[in-house]
Structure formats: C-alpha cells, structure tokens
Short mmCIF file of C-alpha atoms in Angstrom, two decimals:
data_model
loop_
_atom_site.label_atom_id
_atom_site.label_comp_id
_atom_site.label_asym_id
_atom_site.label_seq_id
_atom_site.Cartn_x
_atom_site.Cartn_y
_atom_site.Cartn_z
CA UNK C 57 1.98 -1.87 -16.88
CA UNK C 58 3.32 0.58 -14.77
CA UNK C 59 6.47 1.31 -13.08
CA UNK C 60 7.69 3.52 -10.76
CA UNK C 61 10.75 5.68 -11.84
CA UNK C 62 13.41 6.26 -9.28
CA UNK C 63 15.98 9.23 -9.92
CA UNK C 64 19.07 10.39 -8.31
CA UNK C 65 19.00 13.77 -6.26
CA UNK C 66 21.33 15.67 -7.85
CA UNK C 67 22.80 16.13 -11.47
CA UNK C 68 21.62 17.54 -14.72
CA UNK C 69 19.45 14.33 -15.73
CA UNK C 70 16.54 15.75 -17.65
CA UNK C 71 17.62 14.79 -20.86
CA UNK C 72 18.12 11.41 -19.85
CA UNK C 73 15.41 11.10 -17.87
CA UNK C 74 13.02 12.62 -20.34
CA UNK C 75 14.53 9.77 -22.90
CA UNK C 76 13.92 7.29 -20.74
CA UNK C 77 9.86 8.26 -20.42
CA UNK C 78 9.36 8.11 -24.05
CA UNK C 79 11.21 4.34 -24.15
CA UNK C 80 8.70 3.27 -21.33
CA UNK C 81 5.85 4.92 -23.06
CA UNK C 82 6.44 3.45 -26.38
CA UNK C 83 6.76 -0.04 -25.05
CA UNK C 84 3.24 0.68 -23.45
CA UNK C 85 4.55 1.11 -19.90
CA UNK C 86 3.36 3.78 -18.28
CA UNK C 87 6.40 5.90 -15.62
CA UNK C 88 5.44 7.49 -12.04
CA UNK C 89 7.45 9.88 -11.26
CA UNK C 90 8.07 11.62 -7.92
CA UNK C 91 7.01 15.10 -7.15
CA UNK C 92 10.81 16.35 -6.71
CA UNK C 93 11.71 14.59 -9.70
CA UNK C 94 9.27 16.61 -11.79
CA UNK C 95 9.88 19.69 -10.13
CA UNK C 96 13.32 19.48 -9.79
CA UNK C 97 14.39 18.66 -13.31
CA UNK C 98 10.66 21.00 -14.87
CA UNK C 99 9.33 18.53 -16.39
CA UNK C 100 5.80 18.37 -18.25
CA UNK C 101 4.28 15.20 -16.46
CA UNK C 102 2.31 14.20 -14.08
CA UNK C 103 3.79 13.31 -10.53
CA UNK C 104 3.19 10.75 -7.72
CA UNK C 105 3.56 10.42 -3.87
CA UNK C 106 5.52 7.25 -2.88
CA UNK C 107 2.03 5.63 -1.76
CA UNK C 108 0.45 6.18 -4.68
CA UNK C 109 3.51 4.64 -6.43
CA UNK C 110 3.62 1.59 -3.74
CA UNK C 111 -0.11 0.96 -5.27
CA UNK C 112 -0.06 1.33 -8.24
CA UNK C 113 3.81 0.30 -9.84
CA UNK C 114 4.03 -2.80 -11.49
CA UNK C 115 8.20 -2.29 -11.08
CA UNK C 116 10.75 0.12 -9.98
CA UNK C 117 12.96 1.46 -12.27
CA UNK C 118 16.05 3.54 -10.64
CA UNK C 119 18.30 5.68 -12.75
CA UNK C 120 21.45 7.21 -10.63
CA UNK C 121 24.36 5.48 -8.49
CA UNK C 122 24.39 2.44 -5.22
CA UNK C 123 22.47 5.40 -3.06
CA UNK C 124 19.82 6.01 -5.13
CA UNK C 125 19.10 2.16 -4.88
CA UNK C 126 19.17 1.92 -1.62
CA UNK C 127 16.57 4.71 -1.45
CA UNK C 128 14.68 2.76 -3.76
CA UNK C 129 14.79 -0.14 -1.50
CA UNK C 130 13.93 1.55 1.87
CA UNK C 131 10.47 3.37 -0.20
CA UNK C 132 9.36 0.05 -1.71
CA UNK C 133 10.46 -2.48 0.90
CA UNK C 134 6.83 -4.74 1.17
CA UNK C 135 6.68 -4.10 -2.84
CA UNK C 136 7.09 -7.55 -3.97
CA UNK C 137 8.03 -6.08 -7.63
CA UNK C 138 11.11 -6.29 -10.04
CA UNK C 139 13.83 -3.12 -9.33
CA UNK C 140 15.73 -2.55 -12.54
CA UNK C 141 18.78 0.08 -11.83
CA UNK C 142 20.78 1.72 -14.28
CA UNK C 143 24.14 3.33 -13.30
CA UNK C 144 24.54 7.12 -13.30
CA UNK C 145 26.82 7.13 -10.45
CA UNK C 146 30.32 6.35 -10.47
CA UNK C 147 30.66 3.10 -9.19
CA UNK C 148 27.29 1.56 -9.31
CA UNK C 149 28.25 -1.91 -7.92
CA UNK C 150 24.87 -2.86 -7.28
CA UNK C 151 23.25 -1.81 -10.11
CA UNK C 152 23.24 -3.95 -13.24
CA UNK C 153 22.53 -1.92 -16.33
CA UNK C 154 24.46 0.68 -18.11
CA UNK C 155 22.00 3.74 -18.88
CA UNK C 156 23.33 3.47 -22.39
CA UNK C 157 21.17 0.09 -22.51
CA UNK C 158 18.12 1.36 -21.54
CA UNK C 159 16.22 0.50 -24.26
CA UNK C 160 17.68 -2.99 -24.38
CA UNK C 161 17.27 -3.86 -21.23
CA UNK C 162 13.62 -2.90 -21.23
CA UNK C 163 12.54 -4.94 -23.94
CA UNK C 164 14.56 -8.26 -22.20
CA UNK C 165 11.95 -7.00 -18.94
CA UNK C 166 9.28 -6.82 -21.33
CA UNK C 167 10.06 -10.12 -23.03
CA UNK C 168 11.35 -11.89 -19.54
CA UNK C 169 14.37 -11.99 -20.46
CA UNK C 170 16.29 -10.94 -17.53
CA UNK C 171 16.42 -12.97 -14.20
CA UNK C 172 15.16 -12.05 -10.51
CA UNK C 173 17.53 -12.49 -8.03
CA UNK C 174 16.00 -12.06 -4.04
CA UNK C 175 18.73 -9.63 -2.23
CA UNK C 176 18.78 -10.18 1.59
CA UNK C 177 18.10 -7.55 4.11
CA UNK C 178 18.43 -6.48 7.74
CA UNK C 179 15.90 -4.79 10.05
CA UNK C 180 17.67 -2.89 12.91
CA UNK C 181 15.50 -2.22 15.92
CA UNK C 182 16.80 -0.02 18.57
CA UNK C 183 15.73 -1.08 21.85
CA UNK C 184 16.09 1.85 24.90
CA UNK C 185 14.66 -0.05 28.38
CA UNK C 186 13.55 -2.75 26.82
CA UNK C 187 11.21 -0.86 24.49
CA UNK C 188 11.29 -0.43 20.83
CA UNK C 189 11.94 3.07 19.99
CA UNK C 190 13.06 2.36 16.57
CA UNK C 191 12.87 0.61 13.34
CA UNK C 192 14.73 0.87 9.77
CA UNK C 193 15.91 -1.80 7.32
CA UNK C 194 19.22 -1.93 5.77
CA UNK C 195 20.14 -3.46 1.72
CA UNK C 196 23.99 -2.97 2.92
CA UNK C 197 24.66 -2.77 6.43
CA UNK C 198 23.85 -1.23 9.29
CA UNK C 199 26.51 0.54 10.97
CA UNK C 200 27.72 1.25 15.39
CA UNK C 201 29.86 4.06 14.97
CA UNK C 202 31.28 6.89 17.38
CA UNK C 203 30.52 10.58 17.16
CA UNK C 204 33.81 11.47 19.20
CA UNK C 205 36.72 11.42 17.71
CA UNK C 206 39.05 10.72 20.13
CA UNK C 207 37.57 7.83 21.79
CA UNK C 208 36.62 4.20 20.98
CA UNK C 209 33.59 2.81 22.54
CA UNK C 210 32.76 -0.47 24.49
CA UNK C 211 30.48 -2.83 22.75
CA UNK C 212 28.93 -6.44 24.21
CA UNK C 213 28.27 -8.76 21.29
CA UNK C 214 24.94 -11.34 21.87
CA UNK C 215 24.03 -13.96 18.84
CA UNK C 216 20.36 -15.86 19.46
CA UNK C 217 20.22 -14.64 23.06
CA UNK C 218 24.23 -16.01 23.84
CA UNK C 219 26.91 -13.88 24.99
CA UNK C 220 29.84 -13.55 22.50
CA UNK C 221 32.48 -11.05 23.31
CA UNK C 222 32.82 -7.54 24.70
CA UNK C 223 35.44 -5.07 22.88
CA UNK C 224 36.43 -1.92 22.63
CA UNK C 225 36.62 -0.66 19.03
CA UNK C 226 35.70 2.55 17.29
CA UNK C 227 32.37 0.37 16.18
CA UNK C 228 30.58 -2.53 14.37
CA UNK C 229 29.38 -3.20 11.05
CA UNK C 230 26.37 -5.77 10.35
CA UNK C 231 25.91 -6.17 6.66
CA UNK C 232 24.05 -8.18 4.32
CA UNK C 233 26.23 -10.53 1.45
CA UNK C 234 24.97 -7.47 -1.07
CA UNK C 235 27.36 -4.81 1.29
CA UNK C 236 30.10 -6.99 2.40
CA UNK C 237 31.59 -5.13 -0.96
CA UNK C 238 30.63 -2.11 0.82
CA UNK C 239 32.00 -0.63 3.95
CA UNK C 240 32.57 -3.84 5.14
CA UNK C 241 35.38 -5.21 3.01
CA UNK C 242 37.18 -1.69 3.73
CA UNK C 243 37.26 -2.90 7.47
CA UNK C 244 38.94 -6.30 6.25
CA UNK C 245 35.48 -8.05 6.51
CA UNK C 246 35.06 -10.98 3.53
CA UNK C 247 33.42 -10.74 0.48
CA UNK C 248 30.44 -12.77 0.93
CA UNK C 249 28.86 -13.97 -3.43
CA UNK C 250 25.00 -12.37 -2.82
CA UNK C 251 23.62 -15.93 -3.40
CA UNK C 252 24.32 -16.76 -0.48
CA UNK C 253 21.84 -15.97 2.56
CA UNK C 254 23.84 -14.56 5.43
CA UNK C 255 24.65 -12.30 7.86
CA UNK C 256 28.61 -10.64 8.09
CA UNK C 257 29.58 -9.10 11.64
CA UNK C 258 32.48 -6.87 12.06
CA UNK C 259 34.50 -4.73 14.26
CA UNK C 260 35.63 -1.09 13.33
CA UNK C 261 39.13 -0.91 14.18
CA UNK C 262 39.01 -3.05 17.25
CA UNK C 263 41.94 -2.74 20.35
CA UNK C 264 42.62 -6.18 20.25
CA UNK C 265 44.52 -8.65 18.01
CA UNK C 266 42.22 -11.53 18.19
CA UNK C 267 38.89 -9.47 17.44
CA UNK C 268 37.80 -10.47 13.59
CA UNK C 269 34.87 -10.24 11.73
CA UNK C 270 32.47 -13.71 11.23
CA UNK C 271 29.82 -14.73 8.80
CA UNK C 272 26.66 -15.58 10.84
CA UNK C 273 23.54 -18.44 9.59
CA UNK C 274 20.47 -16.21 8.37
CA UNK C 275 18.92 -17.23 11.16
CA UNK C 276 20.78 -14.80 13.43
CA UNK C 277 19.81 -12.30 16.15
CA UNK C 278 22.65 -10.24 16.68
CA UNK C 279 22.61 -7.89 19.64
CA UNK C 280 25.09 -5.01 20.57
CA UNK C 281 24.70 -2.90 23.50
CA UNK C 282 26.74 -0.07 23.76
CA UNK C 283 29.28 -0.71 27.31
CA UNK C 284 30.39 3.34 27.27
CA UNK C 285 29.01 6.73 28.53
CA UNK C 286 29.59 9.88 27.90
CA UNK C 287 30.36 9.31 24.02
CA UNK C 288 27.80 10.31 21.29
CA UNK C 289 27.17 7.11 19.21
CA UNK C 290 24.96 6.78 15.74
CA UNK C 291 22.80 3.74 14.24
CA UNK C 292 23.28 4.37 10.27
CA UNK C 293 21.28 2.21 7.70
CA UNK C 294 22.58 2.09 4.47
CA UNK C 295 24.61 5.48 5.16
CA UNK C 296 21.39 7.40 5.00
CA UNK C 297 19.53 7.09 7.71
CA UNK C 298 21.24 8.07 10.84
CA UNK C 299 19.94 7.78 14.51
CA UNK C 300 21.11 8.57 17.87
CA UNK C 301 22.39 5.04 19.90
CA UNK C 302 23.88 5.50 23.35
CA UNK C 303 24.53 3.94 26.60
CA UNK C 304 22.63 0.99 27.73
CA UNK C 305 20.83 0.74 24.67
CA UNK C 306 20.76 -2.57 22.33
CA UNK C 307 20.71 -2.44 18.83
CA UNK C 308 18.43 -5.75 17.70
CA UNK C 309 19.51 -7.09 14.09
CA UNK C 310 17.99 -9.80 11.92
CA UNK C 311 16.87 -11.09 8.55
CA UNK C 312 14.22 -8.64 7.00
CA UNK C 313 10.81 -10.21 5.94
CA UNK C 314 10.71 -8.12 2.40
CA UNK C 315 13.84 -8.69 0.13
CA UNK C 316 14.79 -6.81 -2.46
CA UNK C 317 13.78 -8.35 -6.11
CA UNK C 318 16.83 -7.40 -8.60
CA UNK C 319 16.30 -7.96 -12.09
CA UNK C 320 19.75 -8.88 -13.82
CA UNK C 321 20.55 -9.92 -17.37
CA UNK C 322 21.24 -13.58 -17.84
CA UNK C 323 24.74 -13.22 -18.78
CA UNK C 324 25.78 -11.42 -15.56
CA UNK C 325 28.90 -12.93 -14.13
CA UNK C 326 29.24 -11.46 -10.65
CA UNK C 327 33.19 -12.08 -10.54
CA UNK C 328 33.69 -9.94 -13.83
CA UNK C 329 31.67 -7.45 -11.59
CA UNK C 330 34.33 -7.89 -8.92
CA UNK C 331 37.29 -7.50 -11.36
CA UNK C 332 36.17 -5.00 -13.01
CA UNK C 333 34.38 -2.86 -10.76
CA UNK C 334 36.59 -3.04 -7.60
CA UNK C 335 40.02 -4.25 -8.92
CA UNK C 336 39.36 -7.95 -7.24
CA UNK C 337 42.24 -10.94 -8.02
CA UNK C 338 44.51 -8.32 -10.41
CA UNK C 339 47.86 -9.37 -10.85
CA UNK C 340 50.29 -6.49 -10.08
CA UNK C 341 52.65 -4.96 -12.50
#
C-alpha cells in the first residue's frame, strides 16, 4: 500500500513528520512525499510530484490544520481514496485525529476499523460573456466578496435558471454542510450536520432586513452576477484560491462530481465536535 503524505507549509514538523514515516513503513505502507516537503524540512527520502502521487497513492494522509486539508482536497479531487487528517493546526475542525494517535489510528485504517464518510463539494465556474473562463472546486465554500472597502456591491441571485432576489451587500457565501461551521456561521448562516447533502446560500452583511441566508436541495444551480461597476470583486475557494470576478460576470455553482472520502473513527460524535471545538449549546456562567 501506498499513501500519499500531505504536510502543512510552515512549522518545525520534521520530527513529527519523520515519526510518522517510520509508523507507515513498519506497518508495510509505503509514504510519498512532496518535493517541498522533503526539501523544506531536509529530509533523506525520496520525493513525488502530485501526479505521480494521484497514480500511485492508495490514501492521503494530511498532517497540519483545516487548510492543509483543503489543499489536500483540491490536489486529489478525482482520487476516489480514503483522506486521513491529523490536527497540527489550532482548530482543526475538520480533521479527525489527534497527531498524538497516529499510530492508533493507522492500525484501525489498516484493520478497517475506521468509517468513510463522502464530504460534499462545490465546483464554481466563472462565466465572462457566456464563456467559461474558469473552474475550481470548493470543500467549504466559495466566497463573492468586495476588494473596496468602502462600498457594497449589487448582486442578482438565480437558483435552476429562476430569478430570486437582487441585493446589495458587501457579498455572498455558497458553502457546502462541511463549511457552514466555517465562514458561514460567522455571517449568521446555520449549521448544517455534514450528513446531510446540501447546499447553504448567504449574504455578507446585506442592506436590507429581510435578506437571510437559505439551505438549498443538492440539486441546485446557483447563479450570482455581479449588478456593480467600478468595484474590484474576488471569487475565493476555500480561502486559497482567489480570482478576479467583476461586472456582468456570473459565478455558476453546483454539486461537485468527486467528493471528498474522510476516514473517521467509529466513535466520532460530531456534536462533542461542536461543543468542544467551537463552544456550541454552552450554558453561560
């Protein structure tokens, strides 16, 4: 077996990652690593190019924070393979294993113990004249937002082809149930339990009381088309890939074709995840 080993950017990590080989080599399963991993952190081993991983990994294995992940996702998106993450970041609130457990949860892999969940995504195709100019998929969300500061922008909402609404705001937000904990419930969206198979809409700040965000069917086409000119507005997948979105043109969003295959342990409760991890249903002091 072999699996391709995903680690975060920054940080001194060759200790652990270096751990972490000789764990995956002694169960027999044999790491890629990334040419900037190996240079990066000097390490004596071999390195791989993303394709070569695509080909040849068996599973992804990604050791660092929620961004790290999301890399993971975007470089292995048609990789129809288990993704194992271990947190080195601070929250980590989509990644399942503590790096202390490494060993642990390897052998449950190994011995399939742990459970595959599918994770939904979102492609986001930006249309300029009617022509497709650009494609990216999001795990979170994909994100409208303003480059002036000053100024909010006009948006006109279409779902399957129908008109919806037109609103000023400073943007939109069109996530996926895995990052309506995200940037998404920090613009009062709803948390959405990743089971579920849906799409979650919502406005950045919008100039109007009656403006709220709204859980959409899978099923979904969502179209925004940016009303204003004269403003500088972005596309941003997963808050790492950022392109330039301006008058007239239509952002396209829908259900992905690849979703992401995240292996959990078979005690995970999801609401301890919530209480713990982002302070949900506490009862004040």
């Amino acid at each position: 077996m072999k699996a391709a080993l995903i680690v975060k950017p920054k940080g001194e990590l060759k200790e652990t990652v270096e751990n972490a080989v000789k764990i995956l080599e002694s169960k027999g399963i044999t790491p890629l690593l990334e040419k900037e991993t190996v240079e990066r952190l000097i390490l004596n081993r071999e390195s791989c190019s993303i394709s070569d991983m695509r080909s040849m990994a068996d599973a992804v294995i990604v050791l660092g924070g929620d961004g790290t992940l999301l890399y993971a996702s975007r470089m292995f998106r048609f990789l129809n393979v288990p993704v194992i993450g271990f947190n080195l970041g601070r929250l980590g609130f989509i990644m399942e294993h503590n790096i202390e457990d490494f060993e642990k949860v390897i052998n449950d892999f190994i011995n399939k113990k742990l459970i595959i969940k599918k994770r939904m995504k979102v492609d986001g195709i930006i249309l300029e004249n009617g022509e497709n100019v650009f494609e990216e998929e999001a795990l979170n969300e994909i994100v409208i937002n303003k480059g002036a500061p000053s100024r909010m922008i006009e948006l006109s909402i279409f779902i399957n082809n129908s008109f919806v609404t037109r609103y000023r705001a400073d943007g939109a937000i069109i996530s996926t149930p895995t990052g309506s904990t995200g940037y998404t419930i920090s613009a009062g969206g709803p948390i959405v339990h990743p089971d579920l198979d849906s799409i979650i809409l919502s406005p950045i700040c919008p100039h109007a009381l009656n403006i709220r965000p709204i859980v959409l069917p899978k099923t979904s086409t969502i179209d925004i088309r940016i009303e204003t000119s004269n403003v500088e507005c972005y596309a941003t997948y997963d808050g790492q890939i950022v392109r330039p979105f301006n008058s007239g043109s239509i952002l396209k969003v829908q259900r992905s074709s690849a979703d992401l295959n995240l292996a959990i342990s078979e005690n995970r409760n999801y609401y301890s995840i919530l209480r713990d991890k982002l302070g949900w249903g506490g009862i004040p002091c």
